[in-house]
PDB file of N, CA and C in Angstrom:
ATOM      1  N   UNK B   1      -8.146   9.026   7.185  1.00 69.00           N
ATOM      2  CA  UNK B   1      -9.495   8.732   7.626  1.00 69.00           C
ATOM      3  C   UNK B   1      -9.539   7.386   8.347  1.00 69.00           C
ATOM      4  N   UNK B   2      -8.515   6.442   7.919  1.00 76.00           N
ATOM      5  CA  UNK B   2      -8.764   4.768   8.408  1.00 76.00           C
ATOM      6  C   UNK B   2      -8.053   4.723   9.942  1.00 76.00           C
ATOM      7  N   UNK B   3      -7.114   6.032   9.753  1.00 80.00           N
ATOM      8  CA  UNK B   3      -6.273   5.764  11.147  1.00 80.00           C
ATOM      9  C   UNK B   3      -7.299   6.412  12.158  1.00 80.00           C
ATOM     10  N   UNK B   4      -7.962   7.545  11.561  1.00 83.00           N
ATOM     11  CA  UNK B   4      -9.121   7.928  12.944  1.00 83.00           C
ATOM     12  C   UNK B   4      -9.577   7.207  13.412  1.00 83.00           C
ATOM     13  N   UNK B   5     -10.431   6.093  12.408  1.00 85.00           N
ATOM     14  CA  UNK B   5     -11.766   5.449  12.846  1.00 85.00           C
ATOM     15  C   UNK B   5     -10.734   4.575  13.521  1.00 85.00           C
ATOM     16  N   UNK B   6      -9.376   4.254  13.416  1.00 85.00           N
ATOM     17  CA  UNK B   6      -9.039   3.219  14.199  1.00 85.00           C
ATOM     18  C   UNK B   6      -8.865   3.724  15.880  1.00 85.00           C
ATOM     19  N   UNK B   7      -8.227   4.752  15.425  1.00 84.00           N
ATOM     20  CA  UNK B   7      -8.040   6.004  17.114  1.00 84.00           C
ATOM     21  C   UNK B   7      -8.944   5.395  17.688  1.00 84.00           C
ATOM     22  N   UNK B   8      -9.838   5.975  17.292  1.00 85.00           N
ATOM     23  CA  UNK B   8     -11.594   6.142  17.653  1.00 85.00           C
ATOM     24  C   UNK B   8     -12.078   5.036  18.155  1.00 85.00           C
ATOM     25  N   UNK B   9     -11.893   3.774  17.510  1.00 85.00           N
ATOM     26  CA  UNK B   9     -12.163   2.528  18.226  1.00 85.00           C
ATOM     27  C   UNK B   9     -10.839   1.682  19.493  1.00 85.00           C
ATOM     28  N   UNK B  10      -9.925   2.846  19.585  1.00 83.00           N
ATOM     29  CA  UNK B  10      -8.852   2.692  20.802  1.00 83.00           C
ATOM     30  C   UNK B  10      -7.997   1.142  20.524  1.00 83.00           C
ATOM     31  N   UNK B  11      -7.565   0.576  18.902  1.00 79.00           N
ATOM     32  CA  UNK B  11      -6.557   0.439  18.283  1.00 79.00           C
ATOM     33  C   UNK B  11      -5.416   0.615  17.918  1.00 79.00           C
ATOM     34  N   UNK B  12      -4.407  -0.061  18.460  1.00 79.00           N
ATOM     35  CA  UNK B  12      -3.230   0.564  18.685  1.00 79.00           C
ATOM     36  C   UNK B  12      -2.571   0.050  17.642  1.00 79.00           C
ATOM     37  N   UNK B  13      -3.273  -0.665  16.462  1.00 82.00           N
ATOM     38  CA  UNK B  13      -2.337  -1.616  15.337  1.00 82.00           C
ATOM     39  C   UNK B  13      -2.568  -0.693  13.919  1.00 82.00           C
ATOM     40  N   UNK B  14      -1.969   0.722  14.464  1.00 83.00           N
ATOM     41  CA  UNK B  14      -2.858   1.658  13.082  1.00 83.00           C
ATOM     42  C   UNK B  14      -1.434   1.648  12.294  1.00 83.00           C
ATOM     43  N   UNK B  15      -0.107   0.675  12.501  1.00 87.00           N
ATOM     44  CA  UNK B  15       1.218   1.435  12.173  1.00 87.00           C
ATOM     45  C   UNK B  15       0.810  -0.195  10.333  1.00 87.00           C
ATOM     46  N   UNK B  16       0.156  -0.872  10.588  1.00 89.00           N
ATOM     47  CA  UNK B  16       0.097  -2.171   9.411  1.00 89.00           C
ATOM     48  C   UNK B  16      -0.821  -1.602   8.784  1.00 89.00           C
ATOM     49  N   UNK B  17      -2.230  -1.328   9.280  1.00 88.00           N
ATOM     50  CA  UNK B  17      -3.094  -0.515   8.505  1.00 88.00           C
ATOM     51  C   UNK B  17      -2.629   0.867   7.721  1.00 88.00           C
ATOM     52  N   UNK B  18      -2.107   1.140   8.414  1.00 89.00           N
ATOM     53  CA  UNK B  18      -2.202   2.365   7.574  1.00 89.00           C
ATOM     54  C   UNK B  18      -0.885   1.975   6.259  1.00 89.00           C
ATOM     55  N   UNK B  19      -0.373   1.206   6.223  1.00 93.00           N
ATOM     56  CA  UNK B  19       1.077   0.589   5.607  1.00 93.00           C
ATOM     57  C   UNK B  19       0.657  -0.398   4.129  1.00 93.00           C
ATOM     58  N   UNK B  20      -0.489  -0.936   4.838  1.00 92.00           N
ATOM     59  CA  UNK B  20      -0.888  -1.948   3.947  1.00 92.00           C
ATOM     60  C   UNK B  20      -2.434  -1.321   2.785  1.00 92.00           C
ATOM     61  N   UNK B  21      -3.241  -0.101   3.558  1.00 91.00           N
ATOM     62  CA  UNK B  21      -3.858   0.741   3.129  1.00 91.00           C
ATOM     63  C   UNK B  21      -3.830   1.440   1.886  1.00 91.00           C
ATOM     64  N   UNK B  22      -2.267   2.235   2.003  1.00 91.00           N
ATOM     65  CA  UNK B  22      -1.402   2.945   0.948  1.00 91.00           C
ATOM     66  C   UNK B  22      -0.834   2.317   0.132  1.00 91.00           C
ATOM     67  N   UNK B  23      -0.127   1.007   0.538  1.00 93.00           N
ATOM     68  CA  UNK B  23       0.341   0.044  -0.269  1.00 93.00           C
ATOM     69  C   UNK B  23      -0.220  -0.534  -1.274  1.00 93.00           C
ATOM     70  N   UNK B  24      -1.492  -0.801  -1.567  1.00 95.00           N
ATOM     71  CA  UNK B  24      -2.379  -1.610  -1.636  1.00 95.00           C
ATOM     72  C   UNK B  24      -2.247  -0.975  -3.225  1.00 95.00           C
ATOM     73  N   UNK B  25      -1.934   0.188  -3.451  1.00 95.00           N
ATOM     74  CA  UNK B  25      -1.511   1.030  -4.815  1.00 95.00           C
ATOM     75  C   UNK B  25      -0.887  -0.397  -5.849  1.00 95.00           C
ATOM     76  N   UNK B  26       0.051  -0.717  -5.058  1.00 96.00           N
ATOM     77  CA  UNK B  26       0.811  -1.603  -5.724  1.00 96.00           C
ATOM     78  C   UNK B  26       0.543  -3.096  -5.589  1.00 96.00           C
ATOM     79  N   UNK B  27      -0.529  -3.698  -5.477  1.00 96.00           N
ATOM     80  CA  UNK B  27      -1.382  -4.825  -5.395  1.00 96.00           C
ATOM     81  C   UNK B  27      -2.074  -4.157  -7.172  1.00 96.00           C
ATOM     82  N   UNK B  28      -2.668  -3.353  -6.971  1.00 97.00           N
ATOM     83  CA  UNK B  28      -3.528  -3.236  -7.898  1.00 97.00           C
ATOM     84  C   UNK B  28      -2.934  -2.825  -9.309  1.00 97.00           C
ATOM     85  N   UNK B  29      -1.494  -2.476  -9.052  1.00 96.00           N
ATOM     86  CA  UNK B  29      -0.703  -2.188 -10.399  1.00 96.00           C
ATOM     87  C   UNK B  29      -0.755  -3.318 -10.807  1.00 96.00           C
ATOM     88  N   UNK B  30       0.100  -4.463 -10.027  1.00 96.00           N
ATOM     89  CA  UNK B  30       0.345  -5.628 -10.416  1.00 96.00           C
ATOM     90  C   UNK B  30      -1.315  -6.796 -10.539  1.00 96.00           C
ATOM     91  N   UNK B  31      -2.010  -6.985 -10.688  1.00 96.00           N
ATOM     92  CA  UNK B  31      -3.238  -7.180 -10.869  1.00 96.00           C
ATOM     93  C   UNK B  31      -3.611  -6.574 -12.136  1.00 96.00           C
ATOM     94  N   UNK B  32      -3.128  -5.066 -12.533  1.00 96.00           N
ATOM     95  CA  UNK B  32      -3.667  -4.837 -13.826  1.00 96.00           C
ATOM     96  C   UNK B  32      -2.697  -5.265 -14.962  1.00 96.00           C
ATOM     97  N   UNK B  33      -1.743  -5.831 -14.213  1.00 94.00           N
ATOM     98  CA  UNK B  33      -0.456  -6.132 -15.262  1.00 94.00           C
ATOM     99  C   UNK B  33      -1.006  -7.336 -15.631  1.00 94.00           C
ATOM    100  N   UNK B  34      -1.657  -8.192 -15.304  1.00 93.00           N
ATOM    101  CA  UNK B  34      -2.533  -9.138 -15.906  1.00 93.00           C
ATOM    102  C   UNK B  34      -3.555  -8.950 -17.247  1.00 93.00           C
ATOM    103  N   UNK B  35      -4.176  -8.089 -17.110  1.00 92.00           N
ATOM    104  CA  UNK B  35      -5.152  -7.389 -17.920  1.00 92.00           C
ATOM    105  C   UNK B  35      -4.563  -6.908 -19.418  1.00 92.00           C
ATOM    106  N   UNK B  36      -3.361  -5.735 -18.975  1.00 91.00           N
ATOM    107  CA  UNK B  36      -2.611  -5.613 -19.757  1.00 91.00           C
ATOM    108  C   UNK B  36      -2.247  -6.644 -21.131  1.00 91.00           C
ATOM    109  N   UNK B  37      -1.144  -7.501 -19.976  1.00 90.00           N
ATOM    110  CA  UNK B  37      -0.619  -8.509 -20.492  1.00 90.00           C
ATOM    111  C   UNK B  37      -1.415  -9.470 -21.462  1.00 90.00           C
ATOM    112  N   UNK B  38      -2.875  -9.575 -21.337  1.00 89.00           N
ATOM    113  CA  UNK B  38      -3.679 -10.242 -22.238  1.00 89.00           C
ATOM    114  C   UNK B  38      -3.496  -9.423 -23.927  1.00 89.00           C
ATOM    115  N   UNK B  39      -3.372  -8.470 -23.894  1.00 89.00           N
ATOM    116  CA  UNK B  39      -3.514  -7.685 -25.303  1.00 89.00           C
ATOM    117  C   UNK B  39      -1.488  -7.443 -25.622  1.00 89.00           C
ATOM    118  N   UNK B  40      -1.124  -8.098 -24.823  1.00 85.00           N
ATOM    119  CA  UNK B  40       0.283  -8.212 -25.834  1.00 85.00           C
ATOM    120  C   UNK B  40       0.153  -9.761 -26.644  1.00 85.00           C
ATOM    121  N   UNK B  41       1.342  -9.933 -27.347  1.00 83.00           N
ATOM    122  CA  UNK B  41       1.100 -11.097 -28.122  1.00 83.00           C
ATOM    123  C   UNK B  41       2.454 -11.837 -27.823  1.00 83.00           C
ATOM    124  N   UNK B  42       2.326 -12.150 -26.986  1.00 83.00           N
ATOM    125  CA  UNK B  42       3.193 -13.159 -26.018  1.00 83.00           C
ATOM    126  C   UNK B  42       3.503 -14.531 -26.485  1.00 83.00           C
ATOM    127  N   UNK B  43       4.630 -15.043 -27.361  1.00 86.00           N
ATOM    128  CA  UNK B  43       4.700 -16.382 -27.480  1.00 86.00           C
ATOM    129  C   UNK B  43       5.700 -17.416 -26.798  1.00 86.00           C
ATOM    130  N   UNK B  44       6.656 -17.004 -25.799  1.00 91.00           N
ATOM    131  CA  UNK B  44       7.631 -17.554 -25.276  1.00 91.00           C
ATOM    132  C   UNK B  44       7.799 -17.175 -23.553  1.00 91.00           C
ATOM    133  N   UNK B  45       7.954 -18.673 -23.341  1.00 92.00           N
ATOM    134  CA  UNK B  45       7.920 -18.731 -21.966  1.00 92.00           C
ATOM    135  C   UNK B  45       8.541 -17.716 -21.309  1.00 92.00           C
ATOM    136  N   UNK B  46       9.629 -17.029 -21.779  1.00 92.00           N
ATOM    137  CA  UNK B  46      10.922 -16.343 -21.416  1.00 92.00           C
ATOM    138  C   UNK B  46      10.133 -14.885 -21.177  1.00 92.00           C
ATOM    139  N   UNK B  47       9.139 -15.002 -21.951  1.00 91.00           N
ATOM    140  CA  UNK B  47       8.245 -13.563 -22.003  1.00 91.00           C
ATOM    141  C   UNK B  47       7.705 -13.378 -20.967  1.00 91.00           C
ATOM    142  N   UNK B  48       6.836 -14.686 -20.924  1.00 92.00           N
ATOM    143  CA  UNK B  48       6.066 -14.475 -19.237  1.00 92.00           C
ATOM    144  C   UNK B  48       6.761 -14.295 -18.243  1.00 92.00           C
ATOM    145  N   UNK B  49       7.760 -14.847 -18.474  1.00 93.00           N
ATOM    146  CA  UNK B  49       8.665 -15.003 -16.909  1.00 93.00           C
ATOM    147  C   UNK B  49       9.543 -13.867 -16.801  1.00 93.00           C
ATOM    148  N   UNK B  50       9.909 -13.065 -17.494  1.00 94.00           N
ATOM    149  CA  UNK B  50      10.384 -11.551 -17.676  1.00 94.00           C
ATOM    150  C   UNK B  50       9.412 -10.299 -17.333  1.00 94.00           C
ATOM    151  N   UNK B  51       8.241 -10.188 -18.296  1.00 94.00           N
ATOM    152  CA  UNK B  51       7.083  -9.578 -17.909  1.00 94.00           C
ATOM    153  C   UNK B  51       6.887  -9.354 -16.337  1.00 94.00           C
ATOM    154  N   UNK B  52       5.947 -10.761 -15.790  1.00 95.00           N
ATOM    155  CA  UNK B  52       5.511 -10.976 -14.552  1.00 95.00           C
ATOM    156  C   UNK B  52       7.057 -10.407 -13.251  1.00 95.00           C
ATOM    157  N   UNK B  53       7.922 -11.305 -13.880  1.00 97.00           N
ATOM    158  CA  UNK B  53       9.060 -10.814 -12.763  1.00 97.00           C
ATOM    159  C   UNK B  53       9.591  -9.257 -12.474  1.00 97.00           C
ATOM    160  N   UNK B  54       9.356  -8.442 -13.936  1.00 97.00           N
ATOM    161  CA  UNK B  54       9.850  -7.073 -13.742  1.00 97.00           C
ATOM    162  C   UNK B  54       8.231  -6.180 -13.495  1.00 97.00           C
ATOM    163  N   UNK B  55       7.489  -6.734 -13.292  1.00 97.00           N
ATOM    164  CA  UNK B  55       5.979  -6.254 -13.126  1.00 97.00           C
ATOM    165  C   UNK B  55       6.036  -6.715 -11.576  1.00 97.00           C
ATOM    166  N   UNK B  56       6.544  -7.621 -11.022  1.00 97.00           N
ATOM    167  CA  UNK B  56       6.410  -7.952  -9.621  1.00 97.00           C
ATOM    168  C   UNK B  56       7.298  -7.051  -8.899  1.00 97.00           C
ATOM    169  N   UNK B  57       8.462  -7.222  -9.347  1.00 98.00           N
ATOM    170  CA  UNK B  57       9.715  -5.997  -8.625  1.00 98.00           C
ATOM    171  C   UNK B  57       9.327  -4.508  -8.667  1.00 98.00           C
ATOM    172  N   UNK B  58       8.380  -4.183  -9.607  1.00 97.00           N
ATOM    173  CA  UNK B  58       8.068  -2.462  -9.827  1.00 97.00           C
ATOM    174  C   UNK B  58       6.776  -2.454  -9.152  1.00 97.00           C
ATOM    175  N   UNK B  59       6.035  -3.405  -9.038  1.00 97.00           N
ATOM    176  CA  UNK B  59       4.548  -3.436  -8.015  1.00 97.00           C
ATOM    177  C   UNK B  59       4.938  -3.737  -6.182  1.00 97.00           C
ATOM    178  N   UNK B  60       6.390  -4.142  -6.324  1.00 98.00           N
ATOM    179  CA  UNK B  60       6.319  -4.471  -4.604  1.00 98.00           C
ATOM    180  C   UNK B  60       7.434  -3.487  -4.556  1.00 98.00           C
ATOM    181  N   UNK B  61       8.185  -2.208  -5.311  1.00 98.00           N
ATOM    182  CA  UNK B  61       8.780  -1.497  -5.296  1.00 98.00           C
ATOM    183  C   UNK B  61       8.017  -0.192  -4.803  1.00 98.00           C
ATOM    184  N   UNK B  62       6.585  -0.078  -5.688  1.00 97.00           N
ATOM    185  CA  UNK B  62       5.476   0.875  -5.596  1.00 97.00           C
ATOM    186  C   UNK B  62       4.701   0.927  -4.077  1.00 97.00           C
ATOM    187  N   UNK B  63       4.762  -0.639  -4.142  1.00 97.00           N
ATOM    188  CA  UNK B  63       3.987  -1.006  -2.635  1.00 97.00           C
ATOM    189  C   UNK B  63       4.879  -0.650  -1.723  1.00 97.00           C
ATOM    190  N   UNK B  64       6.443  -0.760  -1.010  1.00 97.00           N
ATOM    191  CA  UNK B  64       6.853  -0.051  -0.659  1.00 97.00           C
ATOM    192  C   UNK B  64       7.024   1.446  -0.142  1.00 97.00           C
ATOM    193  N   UNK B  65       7.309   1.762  -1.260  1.00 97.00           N
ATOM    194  CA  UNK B  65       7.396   3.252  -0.990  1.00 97.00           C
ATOM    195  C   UNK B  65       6.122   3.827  -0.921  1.00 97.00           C
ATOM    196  N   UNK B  66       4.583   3.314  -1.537  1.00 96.00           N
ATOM    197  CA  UNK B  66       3.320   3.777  -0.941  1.00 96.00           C
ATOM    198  C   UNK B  66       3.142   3.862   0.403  1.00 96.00           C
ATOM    199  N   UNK B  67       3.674   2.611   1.234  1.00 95.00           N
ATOM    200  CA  UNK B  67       2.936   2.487   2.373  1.00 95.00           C
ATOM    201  C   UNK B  67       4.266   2.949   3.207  1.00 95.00           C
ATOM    202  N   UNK B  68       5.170   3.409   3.138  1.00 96.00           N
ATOM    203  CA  UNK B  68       5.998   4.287   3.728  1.00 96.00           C
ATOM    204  C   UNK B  68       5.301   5.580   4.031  1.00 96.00           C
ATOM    205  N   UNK B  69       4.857   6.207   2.704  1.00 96.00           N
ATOM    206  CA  UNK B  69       4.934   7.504   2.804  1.00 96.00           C
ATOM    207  C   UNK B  69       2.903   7.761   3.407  1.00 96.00           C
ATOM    208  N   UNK B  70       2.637   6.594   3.377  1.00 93.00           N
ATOM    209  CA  UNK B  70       1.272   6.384   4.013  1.00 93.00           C
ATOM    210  C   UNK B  70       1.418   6.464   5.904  1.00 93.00           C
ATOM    211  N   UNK B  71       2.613   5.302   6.286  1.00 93.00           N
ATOM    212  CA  UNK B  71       3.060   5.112   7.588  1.00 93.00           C
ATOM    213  C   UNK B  71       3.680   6.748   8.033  1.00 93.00           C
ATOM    214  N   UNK B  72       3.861   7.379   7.475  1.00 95.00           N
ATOM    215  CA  UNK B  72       4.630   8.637   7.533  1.00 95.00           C
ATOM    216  C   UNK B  72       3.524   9.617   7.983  1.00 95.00           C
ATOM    217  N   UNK B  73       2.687   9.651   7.060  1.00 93.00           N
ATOM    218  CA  UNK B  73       1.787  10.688   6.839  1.00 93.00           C
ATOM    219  C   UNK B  73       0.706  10.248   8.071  1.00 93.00           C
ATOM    220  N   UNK B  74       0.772   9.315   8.262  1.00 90.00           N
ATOM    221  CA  UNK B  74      -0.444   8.633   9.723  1.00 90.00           C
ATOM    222  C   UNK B  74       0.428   9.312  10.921  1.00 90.00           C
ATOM    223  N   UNK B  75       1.534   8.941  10.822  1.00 91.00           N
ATOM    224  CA  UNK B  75       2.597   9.408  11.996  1.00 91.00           C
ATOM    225  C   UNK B  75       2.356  10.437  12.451  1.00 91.00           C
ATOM    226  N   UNK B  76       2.511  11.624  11.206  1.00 93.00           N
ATOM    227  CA  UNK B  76       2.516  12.883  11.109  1.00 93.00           C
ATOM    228  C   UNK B  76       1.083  13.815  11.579  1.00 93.00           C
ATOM    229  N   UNK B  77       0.079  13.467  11.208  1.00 90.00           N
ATOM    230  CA  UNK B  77      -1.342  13.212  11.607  1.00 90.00           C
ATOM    231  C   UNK B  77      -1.380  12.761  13.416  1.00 90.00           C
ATOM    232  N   UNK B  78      -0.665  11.726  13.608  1.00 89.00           N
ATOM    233  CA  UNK B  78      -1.346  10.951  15.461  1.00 89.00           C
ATOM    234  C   UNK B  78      -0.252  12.074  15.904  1.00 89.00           C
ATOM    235  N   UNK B  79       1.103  12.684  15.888  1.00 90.00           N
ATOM    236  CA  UNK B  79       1.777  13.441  16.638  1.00 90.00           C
ATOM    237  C   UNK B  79       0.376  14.745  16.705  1.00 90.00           C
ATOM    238  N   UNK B  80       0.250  14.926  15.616  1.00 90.00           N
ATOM    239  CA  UNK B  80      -0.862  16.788  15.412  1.00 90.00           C
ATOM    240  C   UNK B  80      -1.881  16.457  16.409  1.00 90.00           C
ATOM    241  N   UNK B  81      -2.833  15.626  16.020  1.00 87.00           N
ATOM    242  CA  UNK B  81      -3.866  15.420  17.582  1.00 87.00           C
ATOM    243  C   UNK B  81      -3.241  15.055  18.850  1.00 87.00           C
ATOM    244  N   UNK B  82      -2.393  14.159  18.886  1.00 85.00           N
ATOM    245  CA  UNK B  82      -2.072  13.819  20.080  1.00 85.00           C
ATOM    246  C   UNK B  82      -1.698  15.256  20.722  1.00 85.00           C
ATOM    247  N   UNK B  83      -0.470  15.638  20.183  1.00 87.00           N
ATOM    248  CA  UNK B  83       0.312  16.755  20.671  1.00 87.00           C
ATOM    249  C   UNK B  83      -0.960  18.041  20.457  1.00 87.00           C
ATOM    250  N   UNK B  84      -2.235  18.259  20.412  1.00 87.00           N
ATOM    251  CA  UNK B  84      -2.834  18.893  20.519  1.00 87.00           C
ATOM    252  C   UNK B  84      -4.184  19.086  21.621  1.00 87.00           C
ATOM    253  N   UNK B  85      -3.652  18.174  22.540  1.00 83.00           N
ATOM    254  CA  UNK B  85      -4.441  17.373  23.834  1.00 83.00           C
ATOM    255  C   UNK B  85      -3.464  18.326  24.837  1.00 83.00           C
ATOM    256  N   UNK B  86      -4.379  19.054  25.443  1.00 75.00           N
ATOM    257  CA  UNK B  86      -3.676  19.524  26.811  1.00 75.00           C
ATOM    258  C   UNK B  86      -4.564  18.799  28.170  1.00 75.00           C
ATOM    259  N   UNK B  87      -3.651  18.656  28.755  1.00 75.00           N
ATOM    260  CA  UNK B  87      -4.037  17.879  30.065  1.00 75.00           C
ATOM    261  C   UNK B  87      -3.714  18.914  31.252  1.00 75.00           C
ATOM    262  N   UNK B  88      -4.587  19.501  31.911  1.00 62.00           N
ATOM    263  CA  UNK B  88      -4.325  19.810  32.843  1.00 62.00           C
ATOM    264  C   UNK B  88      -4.570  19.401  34.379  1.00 62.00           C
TER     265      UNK B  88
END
């Protein structure tokens, strides 16, 4: 839907949007790993810094491969309209 309205407004920067769109999955994992993390009972520095670090690598792991298969699926989508334009 975000890559239309971008079409639509004759935007050619739909390859970050749509990347950072899907991604965004994994912003919000890591954001709730905060939340989480309040109801464990955490007493050593070693904790936080383990936690947060293997919560950062699996949230920018998620973010990754979200906005791949987001950049993919936009791709897949602008070939179908485009390639559905006859010009004569």
């Amino acid at each position: 839907l975000f890559n239309y309205f971008q079409l639509t407004g004759e935007n050619y920067h739909w390859w970050w949007r749509s990347f950072t769109t899907a991604g965004s999955t994994g912003i919000y994992v890591f954001l709730y790993s905060f939340v989480y993390f309040k109801q464990l009972e955490a007493n050593a520095f070693a904790t936080y810094v383990l936690y947060f670090g293997y919560m950062g690598l699996a949230s920018l792991g998620l973010f990754l491969m979200t906005g791949c298969v987001g950049v993919l699926s936009c791709l897949l989508f602008n070939k179908t309209i485009f390639g559905s334009i006859k010009i004569d």
